[in-house]
PDB file of C-alpha atoms in Angstrom:
ATOM      1  CA  UNK A 134       0.072  -0.243  -0.058  1.00  0.00           C
ATOM      2  CA  UNK A 135       1.066   3.394  -1.268  1.00  0.00           C
ATOM      3  CA  UNK A 136      -0.008   6.367   0.938  1.00  0.00           C
ATOM      4  CA  UNK A 137      -1.344   9.709   0.015  1.00  0.00           C
ATOM      5  CA  UNK A 138       1.438  12.278   2.256  1.00  0.00           C
ATOM      6  CA  UNK A 139      -0.141  15.728   3.185  1.00  0.00           C
ATOM      7  CA  UNK A 140       3.088  17.757   4.388  1.00  0.00           C
ATOM      8  CA  UNK A 141       2.544  20.924   6.600  1.00  0.00           C
ATOM      9  CA  UNK A 142       5.377  22.933   7.393  1.00  0.00           C
ATOM     10  CA  UNK A 143       5.592  27.326   6.558  1.00  0.00           C
ATOM     11  CA  UNK A 144       9.777  26.047   5.868  1.00  0.00           C
ATOM     12  CA  UNK A 145      10.176  24.900   2.113  1.00  0.00           C
ATOM     13  CA  UNK A 146      13.233  23.625   3.462  1.00  0.00           C
ATOM     14  CA  UNK A 147      11.535  21.477   6.127  1.00  0.00           C
ATOM     15  CA  UNK A 148       9.066  19.780   3.579  1.00  0.00           C
ATOM     16  CA  UNK A 149      11.703  19.192   1.455  1.00  0.00           C
ATOM     17  CA  UNK A 150      13.299  17.112   4.535  1.00  0.00           C
ATOM     18  CA  UNK A 151      10.588  15.314   5.317  1.00  0.00           C
ATOM     19  CA  UNK A 152      10.020  14.146   0.931  1.00  0.00           C
ATOM     20  CA  UNK A 153      13.992  13.154   1.287  1.00  0.00           C
ATOM     21  CA  UNK A 154      13.489  11.011   4.850  1.00  0.00           C
ATOM     22  CA  UNK A 155      10.383   9.138   3.502  1.00  0.00           C
ATOM     23  CA  UNK A 156      12.522   8.390   0.049  1.00  0.00           C
ATOM     24  CA  UNK A 157      15.418   7.366   2.791  1.00  0.00           C
ATOM     25  CA  UNK A 158      12.877   4.887   5.226  1.00  0.00           C
ATOM     26  CA  UNK A 159      11.476   3.777   1.902  1.00  0.00           C
ATOM     27  CA  UNK A 160       7.976   4.742   3.446  1.00  0.00           C
ATOM     28  CA  UNK A 161       5.823   4.052   0.052  1.00  0.00           C
ATOM     29  CA  UNK A 162       4.500   6.866  -1.007  1.00  0.00           C
ATOM     30  CA  UNK A 163       1.581   8.124  -4.088  1.00  0.00           C
ATOM     31  CA  UNK A 164       0.837  11.065  -3.692  1.00  0.00           C
ATOM     32  CA  UNK A 165       3.011  13.922  -1.084  1.00  0.00           C
ATOM     33  CA  UNK A 166       1.277  17.651  -1.122  1.00  0.00           C
ATOM     34  CA  UNK A 167       2.254  19.967   0.589  1.00  0.00           C
ATOM     35  CA  UNK A 168       0.982  23.514   2.128  1.00  0.00           C
ATOM     36  CA  UNK A 169       2.739  26.191   3.681  1.00  0.00           C
ATOM     37  CA  UNK A 170      -0.025  26.535   6.463  1.00  0.00           C
ATOM     38  CA  UNK A 171      -2.430  25.312   8.068  1.00  0.00           C
ATOM     39  CA  UNK A 172      -5.370  27.012   5.674  1.00  0.00           C
ATOM     40  CA  UNK A 173      -3.463  25.720   2.615  1.00  0.00           C
ATOM     41  CA  UNK A 174      -3.341  22.467   3.814  1.00  0.00           C
ATOM     42  CA  UNK A 175      -7.729  22.373   5.217  1.00  0.00           C
ATOM     43  CA  UNK A 176      -7.779  22.742   1.613  1.00  0.00           C
ATOM     44  CA  UNK A 177      -6.306  20.125   0.268  1.00  0.00           C
ATOM     45  CA  UNK A 178      -7.958  17.301   2.669  1.00  0.00           C
ATOM     46  CA  UNK A 179     -10.937  18.947   1.312  1.00  0.00           C
ATOM     47  CA  UNK A 180     -10.122  18.088  -2.050  1.00  0.00           C
ATOM     48  CA  UNK A 181      -7.726  14.936  -1.700  1.00  0.00           C
ATOM     49  CA  UNK A 182      -7.748  11.726  -0.901  1.00  0.00           C
ATOM     50  CA  UNK A 183      -4.677  12.042   2.549  1.00  0.00           C
ATOM     51  CA  UNK A 184      -3.557   8.575   4.738  1.00  0.00           C
ATOM     52  CA  UNK A 185      -0.935  10.685   6.275  1.00  0.00           C
ATOM     53  CA  UNK A 186      -0.697  14.412   7.749  1.00  0.00           C
ATOM     54  CA  UNK A 187       2.603  15.777   8.950  1.00  0.00           C
ATOM     55  CA  UNK A 188       1.957  19.456  10.318  1.00  0.00           C
ATOM     56  CA  UNK A 189       4.672  22.184  12.111  1.00  0.00           C
ATOM     57  CA  UNK A 190       2.574  24.017  15.212  1.00  0.00           C
ATOM     58  CA  UNK A 191       4.432  27.116  14.180  1.00  0.00           C
ATOM     59  CA  UNK A 192       3.204  28.519  11.581  1.00  0.00           C
ATOM     60  CA  UNK A 193       1.719  32.021   9.935  1.00  0.00           C
ATOM     61  CA  UNK A 194      -1.728  32.284   9.154  1.00  0.00           C
ATOM     62  CA  UNK A 195      -3.524  28.902  10.631  1.00  0.00           C
ATOM     63  CA  UNK A 196      -0.822  27.521  13.111  1.00  0.00           C
ATOM     64  CA  UNK A 197      -0.734  23.977  13.828  1.00  0.00           C
ATOM     65  CA  UNK A 198      -2.734  23.637  16.644  1.00  0.00           C
ATOM     66  CA  UNK A 199      -5.842  25.850  14.821  1.00  0.00           C
ATOM     67  CA  UNK A 200      -5.130  23.247  12.451  1.00  0.00           C
ATOM     68  CA  UNK A 201      -5.355  20.507  14.574  1.00  0.00           C
ATOM     69  CA  UNK A 202      -8.059  21.696  15.686  1.00  0.00           C
ATOM     70  CA  UNK A 203     -10.243  22.279  13.116  1.00  0.00           C
ATOM     71  CA  UNK A 204      -9.706  19.290  12.027  1.00  0.00           C
ATOM     72  CA  UNK A 205     -11.391  17.788  15.189  1.00  0.00           C
ATOM     73  CA  UNK A 206     -14.193  19.971  14.907  1.00  0.00           C
ATOM     74  CA  UNK A 207     -14.893  18.781  11.312  1.00  0.00           C
ATOM     75  CA  UNK A 208     -14.820  14.771  12.952  1.00  0.00           C
ATOM     76  CA  UNK A 209     -11.608  15.111  10.578  1.00  0.00           C
ATOM     77  CA  UNK A 210      -8.924  13.875  12.765  1.00  0.00           C
ATOM     78  CA  UNK A 211     -10.798  10.745  13.373  1.00  0.00           C
ATOM     79  CA  UNK A 212     -10.010   9.119  10.055  1.00  0.00           C
ATOM     80  CA  UNK A 213      -6.893  11.073   8.563  1.00  0.00           C
ATOM     81  CA  UNK A 214      -4.151  10.365  11.222  1.00  0.00           C
ATOM     82  CA  UNK A 215      -2.176  13.342  11.801  1.00  0.00           C
ATOM     83  CA  UNK A 216       1.998  13.532  12.717  1.00  0.00           C
ATOM     84  CA  UNK A 217       3.060  17.110  14.606  1.00  0.00           C
ATOM     85  CA  UNK A 218       6.595  17.568  13.522  1.00  0.00           C
ATOM     86  CA  UNK A 219       7.583  20.695  15.295  1.00  0.00           C
ATOM     87  CA  UNK A 220      10.335  21.859  17.246  1.00  0.00           C
ATOM     88  CA  UNK A 221       7.923  21.910  20.690  1.00  0.00           C
ATOM     89  CA  UNK A 222       9.180  20.577  23.461  1.00  0.00           C
ATOM     90  CA  UNK A 223       6.059  21.001  26.016  1.00  0.00           C
ATOM     91  CA  UNK A 224       4.763  17.435  27.022  1.00  0.00           C
ATOM     92  CA  UNK A 225       2.240  19.753  28.160  1.00  0.00           C
ATOM     93  CA  UNK A 226       0.765  21.034  24.836  1.00  0.00           C
ATOM     94  CA  UNK A 227       1.781  17.344  23.571  1.00  0.00           C
ATOM     95  CA  UNK A 228      -0.577  16.409  25.817  1.00  0.00           C
ATOM     96  CA  UNK A 229      -3.675  18.641  24.919  1.00  0.00           C
ATOM     97  CA  UNK A 230      -2.364  17.805  21.200  1.00  0.00           C
ATOM     98  CA  UNK A 231      -3.284  14.448  21.734  1.00  0.00           C
ATOM     99  CA  UNK A 232      -6.957  14.964  23.209  1.00  0.00           C
ATOM    100  CA  UNK A 233      -7.828  16.105  20.236  1.00  0.00           C
ATOM    101  CA  UNK A 234      -7.443  13.249  18.655  1.00  0.00           C
ATOM    102  CA  UNK A 235      -2.903  13.319  17.213  1.00  0.00           C
ATOM    103  CA  UNK A 236      -2.204  10.026  16.808  1.00  0.00           C
ATOM    104  CA  UNK A 237       1.878  10.519  16.683  1.00  0.00           C
ATOM    105  CA  UNK A 238       4.913  13.373  17.692  1.00  0.00           C
ATOM    106  CA  UNK A 239       8.007  13.369  15.814  1.00  0.00           C
ATOM    107  CA  UNK A 240      10.516  16.597  17.771  1.00  0.00           C
ATOM    108  CA  UNK A 241      12.500  18.512  15.081  1.00  0.00           C
ATOM    109  CA  UNK A 242      14.994  17.443  14.525  1.00  0.00           C
ATOM    110  CA  UNK A 243      15.067  13.670  14.120  1.00  0.00           C
ATOM    111  CA  UNK A 244      16.532  10.839  12.221  1.00  0.00           C
ATOM    112  CA  UNK A 245      14.581   8.415   9.605  1.00  0.00           C
ATOM    113  CA  UNK A 246      14.833   6.027  11.594  1.00  0.00           C
ATOM    114  CA  UNK A 247      12.181   8.002  13.999  1.00  0.00           C
ATOM    115  CA  UNK A 248      10.716   8.620  11.141  1.00  0.00           C
ATOM    116  CA  UNK A 249       9.905   5.352   9.767  1.00  0.00           C
ATOM    117  CA  UNK A 250       9.111   4.039  13.409  1.00  0.00           C
ATOM    118  CA  UNK A 251       6.194   5.771  13.635  1.00  0.00           C
ATOM    119  CA  UNK A 252       4.910   6.364  10.056  1.00  0.00           C
ATOM    120  CA  UNK A 253       5.014   2.457  10.637  1.00  0.00           C
ATOM    121  CA  UNK A 254       3.369   2.440  14.097  1.00  0.00           C
ATOM    122  CA  UNK A 255       0.871   4.823  12.778  1.00  0.00           C
ATOM    123  CA  UNK A 256      -0.427   3.505   9.399  1.00  0.00           C
ATOM    124  CA  UNK A 257       0.266  -0.400  10.085  1.00  0.00           C
ATOM    125  CA  UNK A 258       2.572   0.682   6.583  1.00  0.00           C
ATOM    126  CA  UNK A 259       5.711  -1.947   6.953  1.00  0.00           C
ATOM    127  CA  UNK A 260       8.709  -0.996   4.444  1.00  0.00           C
ATOM    128  CA  UNK A 261      10.026  -4.293   4.043  1.00  0.00           C
ATOM    129  CA  UNK A 262       6.854  -5.303   1.971  1.00  0.00           C
TER     130      UNK A 262
ATOM    131  CA  UNK B 189      31.949  31.192  29.954  1.00  0.00           C
ATOM    132  CA  UNK B 190      28.535  31.312  32.014  1.00  0.00           C
ATOM    133  CA  UNK B 191      26.178  28.405  32.556  1.00  0.00           C
ATOM    134  CA  UNK B 192      24.020  29.554  30.418  1.00  0.00           C
ATOM    135  CA  UNK B 193      25.990  30.113  27.353  1.00  0.00           C
ATOM    136  CA  UNK B 194      27.432  26.972  28.036  1.00  0.00           C
ATOM    137  CA  UNK B 195      24.166  25.724  27.610  1.00  0.00           C
ATOM    138  CA  UNK B 196      23.036  27.789  24.480  1.00  0.00           C
ATOM    139  CA  UNK B 197      27.088  26.652  23.145  1.00  0.00           C
ATOM    140  CA  UNK B 198      25.774  22.922  23.614  1.00  0.00           C
ATOM    141  CA  UNK B 199      22.185  22.385  21.961  1.00  0.00           C
ATOM    142  CA  UNK B 200      23.711  25.200  18.656  1.00  0.00           C
ATOM    143  CA  UNK B 201      26.421  23.015  18.103  1.00  0.00           C
ATOM    144  CA  UNK B 202      23.870  19.596  18.590  1.00  0.00           C
ATOM    145  CA  UNK B 203      21.480  21.119  16.570  1.00  0.00           C
ATOM    146  CA  UNK B 204      24.398  21.943  13.373  1.00  0.00           C
ATOM    147  CA  UNK B 205      25.330  18.563  13.252  1.00  0.00           C
ATOM    148  CA  UNK B 206      22.108  16.736  13.192  1.00  0.00           C
ATOM    149  CA  UNK B 207      20.743  18.965  10.963  1.00  0.00           C
ATOM    150  CA  UNK B 208      23.961  19.919   8.489  1.00  0.00           C
ATOM    151  CA  UNK B 209      27.110  18.116   9.468  1.00  0.00           C
ATOM    152  CA  UNK B 210      28.233  21.874  10.311  1.00  0.00           C
ATOM    153  CA  UNK B 211      30.622  21.759  12.864  1.00  0.00           C
ATOM    154  CA  UNK B 212      29.648  24.734  16.002  1.00  0.00           C
ATOM    155  CA  UNK B 213      32.680  25.942  18.051  1.00  0.00           C
ATOM    156  CA  UNK B 214      33.690  28.427  20.227  1.00  0.00           C
ATOM    157  CA  UNK B 215      35.341  31.180  18.996  1.00  0.00           C
ATOM    158  CA  UNK B 216      38.237  33.541  20.716  1.00  0.00           C
ATOM    159  CA  UNK B 217      38.190  37.023  21.612  1.00  0.00           C
ATOM    160  CA  UNK B 218      40.887  38.120  17.852  1.00  0.00           C
ATOM    161  CA  UNK B 219      38.707  34.980  15.534  1.00  0.00           C
ATOM    162  CA  UNK B 220      36.239  37.600  15.526  1.00  0.00           C
ATOM    163  CA  UNK B 221      36.526  41.215  13.315  1.00  0.00           C
ATOM    164  CA  UNK B 222      35.449  43.999  13.920  1.00  0.00           C
ATOM    165  CA  UNK B 223      33.772  44.709   9.525  1.00  0.00           C
ATOM    166  CA  UNK B 224      31.054  42.621   8.097  1.00  0.00           C
ATOM    167  CA  UNK B 225      30.560  42.299   4.905  1.00  0.00           C
ATOM    168  CA  UNK B 226      26.792  40.699   3.487  1.00  0.00           C
ATOM    169  CA  UNK B 227      25.226  39.444   7.356  1.00  0.00           C
ATOM    170  CA  UNK B 228      22.531  38.720   8.494  1.00  0.00           C
ATOM    171  CA  UNK B 229      20.848  38.833  11.699  1.00  0.00           C
ATOM    172  CA  UNK B 230      17.897  36.048  11.033  1.00  0.00           C
ATOM    173  CA  UNK B 231      16.475  36.299  15.300  1.00  0.00           C
ATOM    174  CA  UNK B 232      13.342  34.919  16.369  1.00  0.00           C
ATOM    175  CA  UNK B 233      10.657  35.957  19.681  1.00  0.00           C
ATOM    176  CA  UNK B 234       8.766  33.497  22.261  1.00  0.00           C
ATOM    177  CA  UNK B 235       6.409  33.903  25.250  1.00  0.00           C
ATOM    178  CA  UNK B 236       5.131  31.950  28.177  1.00  0.00           C
ATOM    179  CA  UNK B 237       5.865  31.784  31.307  1.00  0.00           C
ATOM    180  CA  UNK B 238       9.273  33.027  30.458  1.00  0.00           C
ATOM    181  CA  UNK B 239       9.225  36.185  27.986  1.00  0.00           C
ATOM    182  CA  UNK B 240      12.543  36.227  25.045  1.00  0.00           C
ATOM    183  CA  UNK B 241      13.864  36.448  21.408  1.00  0.00           C
ATOM    184  CA  UNK B 242      17.105  34.673  19.728  1.00  0.00           C
ATOM    185  CA  UNK B 243      19.273  36.012  17.311  1.00  0.00           C
ATOM    186  CA  UNK B 244      22.640  34.623  14.920  1.00  0.00           C
ATOM    187  CA  UNK B 245      24.014  36.925  13.585  1.00  0.00           C
ATOM    188  CA  UNK B 246      25.974  35.319  10.293  1.00  0.00           C
ATOM    189  CA  UNK B 247      27.507  36.117   6.760  1.00  0.00           C
ATOM    190  CA  UNK B 248      24.844  34.793   4.173  1.00  0.00           C
ATOM    191  CA  UNK B 249      27.493  32.086   2.648  1.00  0.00           C
ATOM    192  CA  UNK B 250      27.040  30.418   5.812  1.00  0.00           C
ATOM    193  CA  UNK B 251      22.793  30.419   5.268  1.00  0.00           C
ATOM    194  CA  UNK B 252      23.707  28.997   1.372  1.00  0.00           C
ATOM    195  CA  UNK B 253      25.596  25.850   2.677  1.00  0.00           C
ATOM    196  CA  UNK B 254      23.496  25.546   5.104  1.00  0.00           C
ATOM    197  CA  UNK B 255      20.681  25.021   2.519  1.00  0.00           C
ATOM    198  CA  UNK B 256      23.082  23.142   0.513  1.00  0.00           C
ATOM    199  CA  UNK B 257      24.046  20.351   3.765  1.00  0.00           C
ATOM    200  CA  UNK B 258      20.318  20.104   3.740  1.00  0.00           C
ATOM    201  CA  UNK B 259      18.805  20.226   1.195  1.00  0.00           C
ATOM    202  CA  UNK B 260      21.892  18.368  -1.656  1.00  0.00           C
ATOM    203  CA  UNK B 261      21.849  21.067  -3.161  1.00  0.00           C
ATOM    204  CA  UNK B 262      24.252  22.818  -5.093  1.00  0.00           C
ATOM    205  CA  UNK B 263      25.536  25.516  -4.804  1.00  0.00           C
ATOM    206  CA  UNK B 264      25.407  27.715  -7.502  1.00  0.00           C
ATOM    207  CA  UNK B 265      21.087  26.548  -7.300  1.00  0.00           C
ATOM    208  CA  UNK B 266      19.478  29.493  -8.718  1.00  0.00           C
ATOM    209  CA  UNK B 267      17.339  29.629  -5.798  1.00  0.00           C
ATOM    210  CA  UNK B 268      19.805  28.767  -3.316  1.00  0.00           C
ATOM    211  CA  UNK B 269      20.021  32.305  -1.942  1.00  0.00           C
ATOM    212  CA  UNK B 270      16.378  31.664  -0.878  1.00  0.00           C
ATOM    213  CA  UNK B 271      16.650  28.235  -0.089  1.00  0.00           C
ATOM    214  CA  UNK B 272      19.287  28.778   1.287  1.00  0.00           C
ATOM    215  CA  UNK B 273      17.509  31.897   3.858  1.00  0.00           C
ATOM    216  CA  UNK B 274      14.389  29.448   4.671  1.00  0.00           C
ATOM    217  CA  UNK B 275      16.661  27.220   6.238  1.00  0.00           C
ATOM    218  CA  UNK B 276      18.876  28.528   8.197  1.00  0.00           C
ATOM    219  CA  UNK B 277      15.688  30.741   9.638  1.00  0.00           C
ATOM    220  CA  UNK B 278      14.923  27.079  10.877  1.00  0.00           C
ATOM    221  CA  UNK B 279      17.595  26.024  12.165  1.00  0.00           C
ATOM    222  CA  UNK B 280      16.803  28.476  14.856  1.00  0.00           C
ATOM    223  CA  UNK B 281      13.784  27.913  15.020  1.00  0.00           C
ATOM    224  CA  UNK B 282      15.376  24.416  15.834  1.00  0.00           C
ATOM    225  CA  UNK B 283      17.357  25.742  17.987  1.00  0.00           C
ATOM    226  CA  UNK B 284      15.225  27.963  20.126  1.00  0.00           C
ATOM    227  CA  UNK B 285      12.757  25.041  20.549  1.00  0.00           C
ATOM    228  CA  UNK B 286      15.435  22.882  22.308  1.00  0.00           C
ATOM    229  CA  UNK B 287      16.692  25.739  23.997  1.00  0.00           C
ATOM    230  CA  UNK B 288      13.288  25.706  26.375  1.00  0.00           C
ATOM    231  CA  UNK B 289      13.029  22.639  27.012  1.00  0.00           C
ATOM    232  CA  UNK B 290      16.950  22.755  28.457  1.00  0.00           C
ATOM    233  CA  UNK B 291      16.368  25.821  30.191  1.00  0.00           C
ATOM    234  CA  UNK B 292      12.742  25.240  31.593  1.00  0.00           C
ATOM    235  CA  UNK B 293      12.318  21.776  31.952  1.00  0.00           C
ATOM    236  CA  UNK B 294       9.304  20.056  29.813  1.00  0.00           C
ATOM    237  CA  UNK B 295       5.718  21.565  31.636  1.00  0.00           C
ATOM    238  CA  UNK B 296       5.501  25.026  30.439  1.00  0.00           C
ATOM    239  CA  UNK B 297       3.638  26.250  26.733  1.00  0.00           C
ATOM    240  CA  UNK B 298       5.947  28.747  25.182  1.00  0.00           C
ATOM    241  CA  UNK B 299       4.148  30.584  21.309  1.00  0.00           C
ATOM    242  CA  UNK B 300       7.203  31.328  19.131  1.00  0.00           C
ATOM    243  CA  UNK B 301       7.549  33.764  16.658  1.00  0.00           C
ATOM    244  CA  UNK B 302       7.926  33.075  13.366  1.00  0.00           C
ATOM    245  CA  UNK B 303      11.255  34.027  12.469  1.00  0.00           C
ATOM    246  CA  UNK B 304      12.630  36.996  10.913  1.00  0.00           C
ATOM    247  CA  UNK B 305      15.478  38.557   8.755  1.00  0.00           C
ATOM    248  CA  UNK B 306      18.077  41.658   8.381  1.00  0.00           C
ATOM    249  CA  UNK B 307      21.131  42.706   7.292  1.00  0.00           C
ATOM    250  CA  UNK B 308      23.074  43.654   9.732  1.00  0.00           C
ATOM    251  CA  UNK B 309      25.954  46.225   9.170  1.00  0.00           C
ATOM    252  CA  UNK B 310      29.084  46.802  11.256  1.00  0.00           C
ATOM    253  CA  UNK B 311      28.440  49.193  13.649  1.00  0.00           C
ATOM    254  CA  UNK B 312      25.308  46.570  15.143  1.00  0.00           C
ATOM    255  CA  UNK B 313      28.667  43.994  15.015  1.00  0.00           C
ATOM    256  CA  UNK B 314      29.898  45.588  17.593  1.00  0.00           C
ATOM    257  CA  UNK B 315      27.331  46.194  19.548  1.00  0.00           C
ATOM    258  CA  UNK B 316      27.225  42.599  20.276  1.00  0.00           C
ATOM    259  CA  UNK B 317      31.044  42.179  20.051  1.00  0.00           C
ATOM    260  CA  UNK B 318      31.718  43.429  23.494  1.00  0.00           C
ATOM    261  CA  UNK B 319      28.112  42.137  24.974  1.00  0.00           C
ATOM    262  CA  UNK B 320      29.101  39.450  27.078  1.00  0.00           C
ATOM    263  CA  UNK B 321      26.304  37.925  27.066  1.00  0.00           C
ATOM    264  CA  UNK B 322      26.982  36.931  23.471  1.00  0.00           C
ATOM    265  CA  UNK B 323      29.048  34.004  22.403  1.00  0.00           C
ATOM    266  CA  UNK B 324      30.661  34.694  19.763  1.00  0.00           C
ATOM    267  CA  UNK B 325      31.019  31.086  17.423  1.00  0.00           C
ATOM    268  CA  UNK B 326      32.672  29.609  14.101  1.00  0.00           C
ATOM    269  CA  UNK B 327      30.676  27.443  12.340  1.00  0.00           C
ATOM    270  CA  UNK B 328      32.855  25.299   9.712  1.00  0.00           C
ATOM    271  CA  UNK B 329      35.934  27.885  10.502  1.00  0.00           C
ATOM    272  CA  UNK B 330      32.893  31.178   9.730  1.00  0.00           C
ATOM    273  CA  UNK B 331      33.179  34.287  12.020  1.00  0.00           C
ATOM    274  CA  UNK B 332      29.780  34.685  13.471  1.00  0.00           C
ATOM    275  CA  UNK B 333      27.623  34.256  16.768  1.00  0.00           C
ATOM    276  CA  UNK B 334      24.393  34.602  18.833  1.00  0.00           C
ATOM    277  CA  UNK B 335      22.970  35.819  22.017  1.00  0.00           C
ATOM    278  CA  UNK B 336      19.517  34.864  24.025  1.00  0.00           C
ATOM    279  CA  UNK B 337      17.835  36.962  26.275  1.00  0.00           C
ATOM    280  CA  UNK B 338      15.070  36.438  28.471  1.00  0.00           C
ATOM    281  CA  UNK B 339      13.375  38.111  30.790  1.00  0.00           C
TER     282      UNK B 339
END
């Protein structure tokens, strides 16, 4: 199974690094969508089937917390797994986001191995297939 | 060196090595030039239990080298300057996130601003040289400075 992935980060560098890391980790992907903020991401989610979303917290226009809250309000977060990829180190905030339905959290900077382990756990997609 | 500067050096060194395989070390006073050209200040603030900001003073060439290392692009790529600014902003963002945990632990919640970039003239550069709270460093042997302040 190949995943349709949405990467949400205002840094084009981070989006590129995540794409590169997915390739290095041999995570099978189909479409890889990109968005620079939560507002753009919600538009992508409204128009496309997405299997997995990577979201930064600190973004202009609409940050990751607001985006997660909108996805929770719409019930979307129950069907589309969300992984927070952020510099956030506050357990308080991470627990708050998990209570809203976020599936997992990866702290920057991350390794291909840590990303691979979390994606396999969340999606059930094995990279060894 | 104060404990705060040691933690700042340790964190920034670790982030730059992990993100970009770039080596950071403390600079001796005579390794920091008095005048600079083509240098930028990358800065962002935080608020919450404490407020403050972080600023990195660095030649533009370090930003482009960072982008080349992180993204695997050539230094003559037509978009390298923009990619460099984006990469150096992200490196500071990651550094600040990790520093806040190092200084205040994992319980407090902080809001971070979006990083910004401004040009730096020799006057501002010299002011930072004189500031004992500004850490003087070499990034791959290139002089730079970084400062973290909180209230």
